mmCIF file of N, CA, C and O in Angstrom:
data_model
loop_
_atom_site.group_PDB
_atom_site.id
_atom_site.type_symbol
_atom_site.label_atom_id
_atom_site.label_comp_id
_atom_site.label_asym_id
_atom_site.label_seq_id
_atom_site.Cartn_x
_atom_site.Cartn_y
_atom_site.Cartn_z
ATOM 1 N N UNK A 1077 -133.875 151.525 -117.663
ATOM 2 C CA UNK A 1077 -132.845 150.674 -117.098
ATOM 3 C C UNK A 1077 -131.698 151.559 -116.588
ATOM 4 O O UNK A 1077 -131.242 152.498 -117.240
ATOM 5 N N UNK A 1078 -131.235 151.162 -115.285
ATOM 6 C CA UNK A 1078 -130.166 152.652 -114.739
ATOM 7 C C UNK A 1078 -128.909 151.263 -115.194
ATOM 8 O O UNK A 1078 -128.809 150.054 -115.402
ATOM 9 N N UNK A 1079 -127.852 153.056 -115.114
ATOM 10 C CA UNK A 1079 -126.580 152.113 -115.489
ATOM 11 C C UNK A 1079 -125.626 151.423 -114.484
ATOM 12 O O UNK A 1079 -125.518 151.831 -113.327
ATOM 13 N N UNK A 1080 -125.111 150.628 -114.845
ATOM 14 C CA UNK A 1080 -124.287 150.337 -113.817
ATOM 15 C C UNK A 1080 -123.070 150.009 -114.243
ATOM 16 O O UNK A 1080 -123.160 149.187 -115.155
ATOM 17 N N UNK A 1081 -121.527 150.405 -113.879
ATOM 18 C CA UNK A 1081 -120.460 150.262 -114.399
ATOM 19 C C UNK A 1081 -120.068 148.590 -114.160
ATOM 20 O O UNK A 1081 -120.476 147.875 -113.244
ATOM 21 N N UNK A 1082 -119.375 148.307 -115.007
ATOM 22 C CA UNK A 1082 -118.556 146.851 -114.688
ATOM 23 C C UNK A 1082 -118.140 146.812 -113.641
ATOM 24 O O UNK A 1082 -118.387 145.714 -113.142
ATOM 25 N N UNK A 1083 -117.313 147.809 -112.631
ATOM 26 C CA UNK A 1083 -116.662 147.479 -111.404
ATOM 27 C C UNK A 1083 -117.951 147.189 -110.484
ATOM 28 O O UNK A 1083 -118.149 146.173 -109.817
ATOM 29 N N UNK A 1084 -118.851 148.415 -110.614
ATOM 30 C CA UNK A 1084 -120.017 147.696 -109.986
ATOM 31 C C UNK A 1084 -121.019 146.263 -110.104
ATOM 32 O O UNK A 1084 -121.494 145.644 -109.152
ATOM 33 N N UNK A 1085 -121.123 146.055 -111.076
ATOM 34 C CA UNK A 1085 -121.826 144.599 -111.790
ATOM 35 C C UNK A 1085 -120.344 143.542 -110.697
ATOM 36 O O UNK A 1085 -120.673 142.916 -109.690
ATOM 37 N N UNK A 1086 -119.247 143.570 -111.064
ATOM 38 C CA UNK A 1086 -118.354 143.070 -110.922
ATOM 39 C C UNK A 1086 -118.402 142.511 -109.170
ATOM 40 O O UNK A 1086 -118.455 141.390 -108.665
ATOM 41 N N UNK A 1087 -118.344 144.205 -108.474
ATOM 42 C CA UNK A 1087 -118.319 143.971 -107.504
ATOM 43 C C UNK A 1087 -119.169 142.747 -106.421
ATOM 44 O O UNK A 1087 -118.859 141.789 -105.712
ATOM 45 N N UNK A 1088 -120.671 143.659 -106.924
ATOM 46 C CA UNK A 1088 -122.007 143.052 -106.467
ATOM 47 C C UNK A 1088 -122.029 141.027 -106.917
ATOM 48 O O UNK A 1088 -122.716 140.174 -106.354
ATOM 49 N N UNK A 1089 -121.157 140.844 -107.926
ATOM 50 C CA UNK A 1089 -121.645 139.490 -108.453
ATOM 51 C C UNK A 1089 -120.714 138.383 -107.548
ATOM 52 O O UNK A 1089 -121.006 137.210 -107.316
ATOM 53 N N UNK A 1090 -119.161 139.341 -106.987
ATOM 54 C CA UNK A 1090 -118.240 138.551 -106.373
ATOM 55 C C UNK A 1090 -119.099 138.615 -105.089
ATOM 56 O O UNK A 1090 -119.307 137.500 -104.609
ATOM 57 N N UNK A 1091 -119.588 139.537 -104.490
ATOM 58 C CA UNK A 1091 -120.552 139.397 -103.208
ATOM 59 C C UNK A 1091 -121.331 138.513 -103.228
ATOM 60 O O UNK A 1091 -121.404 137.862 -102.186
ATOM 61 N N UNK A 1092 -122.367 138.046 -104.557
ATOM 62 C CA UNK A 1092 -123.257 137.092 -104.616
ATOM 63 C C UNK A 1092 -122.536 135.818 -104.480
ATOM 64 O O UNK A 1092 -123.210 134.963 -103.906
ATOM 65 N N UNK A 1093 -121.148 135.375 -104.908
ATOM 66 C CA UNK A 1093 -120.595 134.114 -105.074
ATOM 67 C C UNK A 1093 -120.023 134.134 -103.297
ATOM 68 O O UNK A 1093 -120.371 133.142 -102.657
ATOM 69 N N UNK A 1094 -119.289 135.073 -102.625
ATOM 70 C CA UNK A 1094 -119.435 134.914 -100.996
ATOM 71 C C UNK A 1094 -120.131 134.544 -100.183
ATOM 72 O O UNK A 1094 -119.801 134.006 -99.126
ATOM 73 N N UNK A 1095 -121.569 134.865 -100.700
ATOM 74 C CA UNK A 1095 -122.983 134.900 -99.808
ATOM 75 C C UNK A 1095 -122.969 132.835 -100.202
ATOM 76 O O UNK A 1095 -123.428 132.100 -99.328
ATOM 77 N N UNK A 1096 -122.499 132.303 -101.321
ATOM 78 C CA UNK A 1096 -122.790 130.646 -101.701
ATOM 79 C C UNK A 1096 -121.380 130.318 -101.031
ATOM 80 O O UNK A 1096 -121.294 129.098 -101.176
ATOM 81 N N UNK A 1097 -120.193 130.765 -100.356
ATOM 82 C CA UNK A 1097 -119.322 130.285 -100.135
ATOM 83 C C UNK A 1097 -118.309 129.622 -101.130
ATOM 84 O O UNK A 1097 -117.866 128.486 -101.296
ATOM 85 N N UNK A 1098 -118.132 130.944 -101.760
ATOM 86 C CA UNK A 1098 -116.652 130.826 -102.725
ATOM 87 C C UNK A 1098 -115.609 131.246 -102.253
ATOM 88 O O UNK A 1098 -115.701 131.576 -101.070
ATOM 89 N N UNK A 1099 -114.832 131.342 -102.625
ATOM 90 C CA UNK A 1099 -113.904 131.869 -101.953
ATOM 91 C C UNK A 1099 -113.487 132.836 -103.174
ATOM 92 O O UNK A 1099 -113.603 132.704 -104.393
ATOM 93 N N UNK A 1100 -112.953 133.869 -102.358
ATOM 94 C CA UNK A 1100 -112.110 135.097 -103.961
ATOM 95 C C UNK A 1100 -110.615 134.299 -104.209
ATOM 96 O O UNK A 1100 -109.988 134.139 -103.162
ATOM 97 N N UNK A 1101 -110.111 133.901 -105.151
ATOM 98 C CA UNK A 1101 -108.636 133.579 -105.189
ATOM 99 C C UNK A 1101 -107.802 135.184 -105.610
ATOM 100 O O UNK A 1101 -108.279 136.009 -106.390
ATOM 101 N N UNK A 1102 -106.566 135.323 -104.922
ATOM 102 C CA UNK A 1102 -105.892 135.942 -105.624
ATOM 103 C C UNK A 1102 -104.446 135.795 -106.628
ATOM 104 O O UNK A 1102 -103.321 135.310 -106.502
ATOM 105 N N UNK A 1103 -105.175 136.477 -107.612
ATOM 106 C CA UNK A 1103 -104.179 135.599 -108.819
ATOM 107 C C UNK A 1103 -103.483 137.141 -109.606
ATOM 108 O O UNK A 1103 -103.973 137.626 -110.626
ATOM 109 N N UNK A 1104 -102.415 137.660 -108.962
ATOM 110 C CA UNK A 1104 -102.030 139.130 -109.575
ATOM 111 C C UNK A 1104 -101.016 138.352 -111.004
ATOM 112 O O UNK A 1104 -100.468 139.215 -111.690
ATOM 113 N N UNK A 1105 -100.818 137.247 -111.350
ATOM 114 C CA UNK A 1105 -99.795 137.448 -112.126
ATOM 115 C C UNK A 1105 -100.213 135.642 -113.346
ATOM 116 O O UNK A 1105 -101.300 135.087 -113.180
ATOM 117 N N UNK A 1106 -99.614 135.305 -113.956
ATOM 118 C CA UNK A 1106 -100.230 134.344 -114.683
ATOM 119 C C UNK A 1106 -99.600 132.854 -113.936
ATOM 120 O O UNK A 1106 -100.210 131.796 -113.783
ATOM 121 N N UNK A 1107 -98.352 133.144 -113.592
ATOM 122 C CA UNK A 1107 -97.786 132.392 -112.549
ATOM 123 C C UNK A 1107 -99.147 131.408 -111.357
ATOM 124 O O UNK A 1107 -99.652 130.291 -111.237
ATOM 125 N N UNK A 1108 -99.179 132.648 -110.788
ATOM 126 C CA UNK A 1108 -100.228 132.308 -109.625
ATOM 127 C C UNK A 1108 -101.795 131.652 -110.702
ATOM 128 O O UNK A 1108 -102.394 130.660 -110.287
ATOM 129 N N UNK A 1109 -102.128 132.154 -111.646
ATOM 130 C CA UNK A 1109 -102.750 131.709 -112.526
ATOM 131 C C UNK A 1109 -103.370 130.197 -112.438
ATOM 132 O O UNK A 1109 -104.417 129.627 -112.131
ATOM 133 N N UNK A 1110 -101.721 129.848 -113.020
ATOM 134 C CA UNK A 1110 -101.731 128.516 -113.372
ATOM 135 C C UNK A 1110 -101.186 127.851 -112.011
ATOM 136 O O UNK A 1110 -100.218 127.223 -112.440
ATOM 137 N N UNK A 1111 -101.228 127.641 -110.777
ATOM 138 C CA UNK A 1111 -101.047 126.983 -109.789
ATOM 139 C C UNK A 1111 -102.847 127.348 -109.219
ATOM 140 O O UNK A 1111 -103.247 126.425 -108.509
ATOM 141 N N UNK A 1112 -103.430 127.969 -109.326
ATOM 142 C CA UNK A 1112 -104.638 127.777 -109.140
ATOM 143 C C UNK A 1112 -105.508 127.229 -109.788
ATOM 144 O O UNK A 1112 -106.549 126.783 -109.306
ATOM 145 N N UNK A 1113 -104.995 127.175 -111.679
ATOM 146 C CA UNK A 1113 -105.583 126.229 -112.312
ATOM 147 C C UNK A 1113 -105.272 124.818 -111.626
ATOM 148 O O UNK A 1113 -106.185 124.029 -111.379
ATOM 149 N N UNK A 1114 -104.102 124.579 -111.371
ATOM 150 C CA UNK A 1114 -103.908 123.491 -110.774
ATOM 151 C C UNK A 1114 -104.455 122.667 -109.609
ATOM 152 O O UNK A 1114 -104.645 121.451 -109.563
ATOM 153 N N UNK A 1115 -104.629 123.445 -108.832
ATOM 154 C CA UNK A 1115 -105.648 123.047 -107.530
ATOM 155 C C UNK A 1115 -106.291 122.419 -107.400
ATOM 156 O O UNK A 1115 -106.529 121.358 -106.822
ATOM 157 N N UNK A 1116 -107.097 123.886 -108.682
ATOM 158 C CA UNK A 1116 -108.612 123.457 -108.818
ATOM 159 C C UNK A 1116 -108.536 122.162 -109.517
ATOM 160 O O UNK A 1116 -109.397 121.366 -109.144
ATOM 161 N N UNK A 1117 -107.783 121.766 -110.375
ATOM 162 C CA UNK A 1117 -108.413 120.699 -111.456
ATOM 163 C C UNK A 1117 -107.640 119.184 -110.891
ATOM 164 O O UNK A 1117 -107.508 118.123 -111.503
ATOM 165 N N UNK A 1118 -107.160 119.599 -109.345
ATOM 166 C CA UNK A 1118 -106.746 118.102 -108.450
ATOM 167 C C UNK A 1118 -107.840 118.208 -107.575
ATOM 168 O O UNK A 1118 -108.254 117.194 -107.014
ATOM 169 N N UNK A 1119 -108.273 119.117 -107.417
ATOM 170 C CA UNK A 1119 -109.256 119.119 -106.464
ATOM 171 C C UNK A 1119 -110.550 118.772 -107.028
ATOM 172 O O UNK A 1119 -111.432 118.296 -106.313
ATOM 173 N N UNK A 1120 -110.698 118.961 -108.143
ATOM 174 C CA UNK A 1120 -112.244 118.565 -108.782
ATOM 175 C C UNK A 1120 -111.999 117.054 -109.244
ATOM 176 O O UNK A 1120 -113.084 116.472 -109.240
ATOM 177 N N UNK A 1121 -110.869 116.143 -109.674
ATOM 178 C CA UNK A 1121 -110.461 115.561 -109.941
ATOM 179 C C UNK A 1121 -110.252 114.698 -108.836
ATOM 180 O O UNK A 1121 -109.876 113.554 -109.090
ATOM 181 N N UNK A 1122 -110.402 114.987 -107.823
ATOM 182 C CA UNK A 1122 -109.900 114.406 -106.265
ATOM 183 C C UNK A 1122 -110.430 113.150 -105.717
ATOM 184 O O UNK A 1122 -109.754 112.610 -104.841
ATOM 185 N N UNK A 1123 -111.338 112.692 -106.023
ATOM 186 C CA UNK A 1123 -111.612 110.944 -105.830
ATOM 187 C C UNK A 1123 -111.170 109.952 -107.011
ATOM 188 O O UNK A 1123 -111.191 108.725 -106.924
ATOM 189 N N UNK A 1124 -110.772 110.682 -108.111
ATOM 190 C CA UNK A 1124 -110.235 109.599 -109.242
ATOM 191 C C UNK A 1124 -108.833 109.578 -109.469
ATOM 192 O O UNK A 1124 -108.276 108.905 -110.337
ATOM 193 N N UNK A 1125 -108.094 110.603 -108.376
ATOM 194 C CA UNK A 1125 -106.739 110.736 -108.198
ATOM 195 C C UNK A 1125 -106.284 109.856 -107.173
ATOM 196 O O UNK A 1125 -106.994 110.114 -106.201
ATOM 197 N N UNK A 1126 -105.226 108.671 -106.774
ATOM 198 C CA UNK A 1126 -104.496 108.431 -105.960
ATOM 199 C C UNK A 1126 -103.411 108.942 -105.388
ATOM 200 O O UNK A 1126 -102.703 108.475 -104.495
ATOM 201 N N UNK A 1127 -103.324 110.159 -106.106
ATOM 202 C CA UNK A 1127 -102.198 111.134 -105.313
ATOM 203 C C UNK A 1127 -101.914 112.598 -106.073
ATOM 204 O O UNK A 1127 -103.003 112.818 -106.602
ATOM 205 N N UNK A 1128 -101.358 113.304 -106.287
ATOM 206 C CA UNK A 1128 -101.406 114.615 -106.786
ATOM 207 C C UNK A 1128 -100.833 114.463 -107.856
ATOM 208 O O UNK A 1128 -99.904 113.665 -107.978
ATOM 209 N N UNK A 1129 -101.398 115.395 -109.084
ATOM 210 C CA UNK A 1129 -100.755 115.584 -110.585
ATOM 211 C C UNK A 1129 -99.098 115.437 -110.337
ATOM 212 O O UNK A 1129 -98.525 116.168 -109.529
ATOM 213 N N UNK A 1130 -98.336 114.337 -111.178
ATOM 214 C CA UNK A 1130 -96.838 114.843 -111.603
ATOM 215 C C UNK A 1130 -96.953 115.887 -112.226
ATOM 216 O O UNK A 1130 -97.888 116.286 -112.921
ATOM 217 N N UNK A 1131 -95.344 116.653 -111.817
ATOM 218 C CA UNK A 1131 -95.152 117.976 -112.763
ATOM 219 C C UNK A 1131 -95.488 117.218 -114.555
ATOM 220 O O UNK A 1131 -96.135 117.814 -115.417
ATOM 221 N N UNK A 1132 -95.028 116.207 -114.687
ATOM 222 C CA UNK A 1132 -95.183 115.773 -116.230
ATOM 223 C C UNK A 1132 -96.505 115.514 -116.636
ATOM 224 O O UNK A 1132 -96.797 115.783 -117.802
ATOM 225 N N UNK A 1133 -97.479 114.974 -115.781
ATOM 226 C CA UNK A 1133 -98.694 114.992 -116.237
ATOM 227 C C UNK A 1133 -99.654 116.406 -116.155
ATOM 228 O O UNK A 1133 -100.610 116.670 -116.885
ATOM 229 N N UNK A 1134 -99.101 117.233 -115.041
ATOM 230 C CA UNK A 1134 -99.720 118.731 -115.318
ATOM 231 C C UNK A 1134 -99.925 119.256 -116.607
ATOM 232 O O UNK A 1134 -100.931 119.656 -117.192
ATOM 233 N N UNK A 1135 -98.385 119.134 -117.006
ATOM 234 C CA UNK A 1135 -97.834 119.693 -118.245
ATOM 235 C C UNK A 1135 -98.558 118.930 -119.600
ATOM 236 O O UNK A 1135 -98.750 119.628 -120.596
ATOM 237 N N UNK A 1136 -98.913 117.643 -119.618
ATOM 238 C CA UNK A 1136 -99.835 117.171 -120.725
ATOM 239 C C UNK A 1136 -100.880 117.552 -120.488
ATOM 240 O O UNK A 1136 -101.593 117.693 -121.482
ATOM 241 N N UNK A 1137 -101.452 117.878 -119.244
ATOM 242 C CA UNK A 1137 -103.140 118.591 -119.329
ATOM 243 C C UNK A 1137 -102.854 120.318 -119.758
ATOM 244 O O UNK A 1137 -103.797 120.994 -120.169
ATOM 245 N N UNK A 1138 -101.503 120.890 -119.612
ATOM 246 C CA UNK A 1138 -101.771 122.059 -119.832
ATOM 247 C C UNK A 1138 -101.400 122.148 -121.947
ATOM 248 O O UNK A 1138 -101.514 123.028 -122.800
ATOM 249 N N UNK A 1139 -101.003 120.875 -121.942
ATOM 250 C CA UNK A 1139 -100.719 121.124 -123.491
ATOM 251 C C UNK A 1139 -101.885 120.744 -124.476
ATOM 252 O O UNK A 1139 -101.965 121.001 -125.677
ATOM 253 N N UNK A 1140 -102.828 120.024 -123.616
ATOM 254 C CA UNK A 1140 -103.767 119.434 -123.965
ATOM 255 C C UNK A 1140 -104.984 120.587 -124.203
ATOM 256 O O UNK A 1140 -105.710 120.666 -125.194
ATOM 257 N N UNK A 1141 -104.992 121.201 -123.357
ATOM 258 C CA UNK A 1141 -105.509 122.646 -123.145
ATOM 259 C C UNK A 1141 -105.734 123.589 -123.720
ATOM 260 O O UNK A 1141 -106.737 124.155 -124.154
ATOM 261 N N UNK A 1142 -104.021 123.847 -123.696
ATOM 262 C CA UNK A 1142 -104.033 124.526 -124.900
ATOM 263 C C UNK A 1142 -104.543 124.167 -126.680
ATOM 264 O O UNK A 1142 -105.406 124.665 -127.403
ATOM 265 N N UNK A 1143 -103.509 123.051 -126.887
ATOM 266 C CA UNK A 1143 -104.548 122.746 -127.818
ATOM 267 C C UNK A 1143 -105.811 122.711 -128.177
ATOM 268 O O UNK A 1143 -105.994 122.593 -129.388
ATOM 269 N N UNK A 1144 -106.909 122.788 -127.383
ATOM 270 C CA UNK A 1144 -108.065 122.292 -127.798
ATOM 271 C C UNK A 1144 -108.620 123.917 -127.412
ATOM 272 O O UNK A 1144 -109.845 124.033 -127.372
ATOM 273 N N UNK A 1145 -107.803 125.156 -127.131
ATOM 274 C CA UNK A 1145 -108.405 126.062 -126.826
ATOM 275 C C UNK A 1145 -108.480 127.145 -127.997
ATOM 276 O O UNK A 1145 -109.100 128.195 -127.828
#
């Protein structure tokens, strides 16, 4: 079995998720983090939503979250 470093495994696997049409997010800080958690989970959420998360209901899914994490 030859070796292969994590950056490589890493690299090659974000190429495989391009080739299905992912997109790379960039998230340098925890900030950006959690507004991409956010997105995503209005966007997956997006036919049972009538309009976008309140800041107050964000904040119970992120406490909720946490808790159960």
């Amino acid at each position: 079995m030859a070796y292969q470093s994590e950056a490589q495994l890493e690299k090659q696997f974000t190429e495989q998720l391009q080739d299905q049409n992912y997109q790379v997010a960039d998230i340098p800080n925890y900030d950006a983090l959690l507004a991409n958690f956010r997105k995503q989970c209005e966007r997956y959420n997006q036919a049972k939503l009538t309009k976008p998360l309140s800041d107050k209901e964000w904040e119970r899914i992120l406490n909720y979250t946490y808790r159960i994490a």
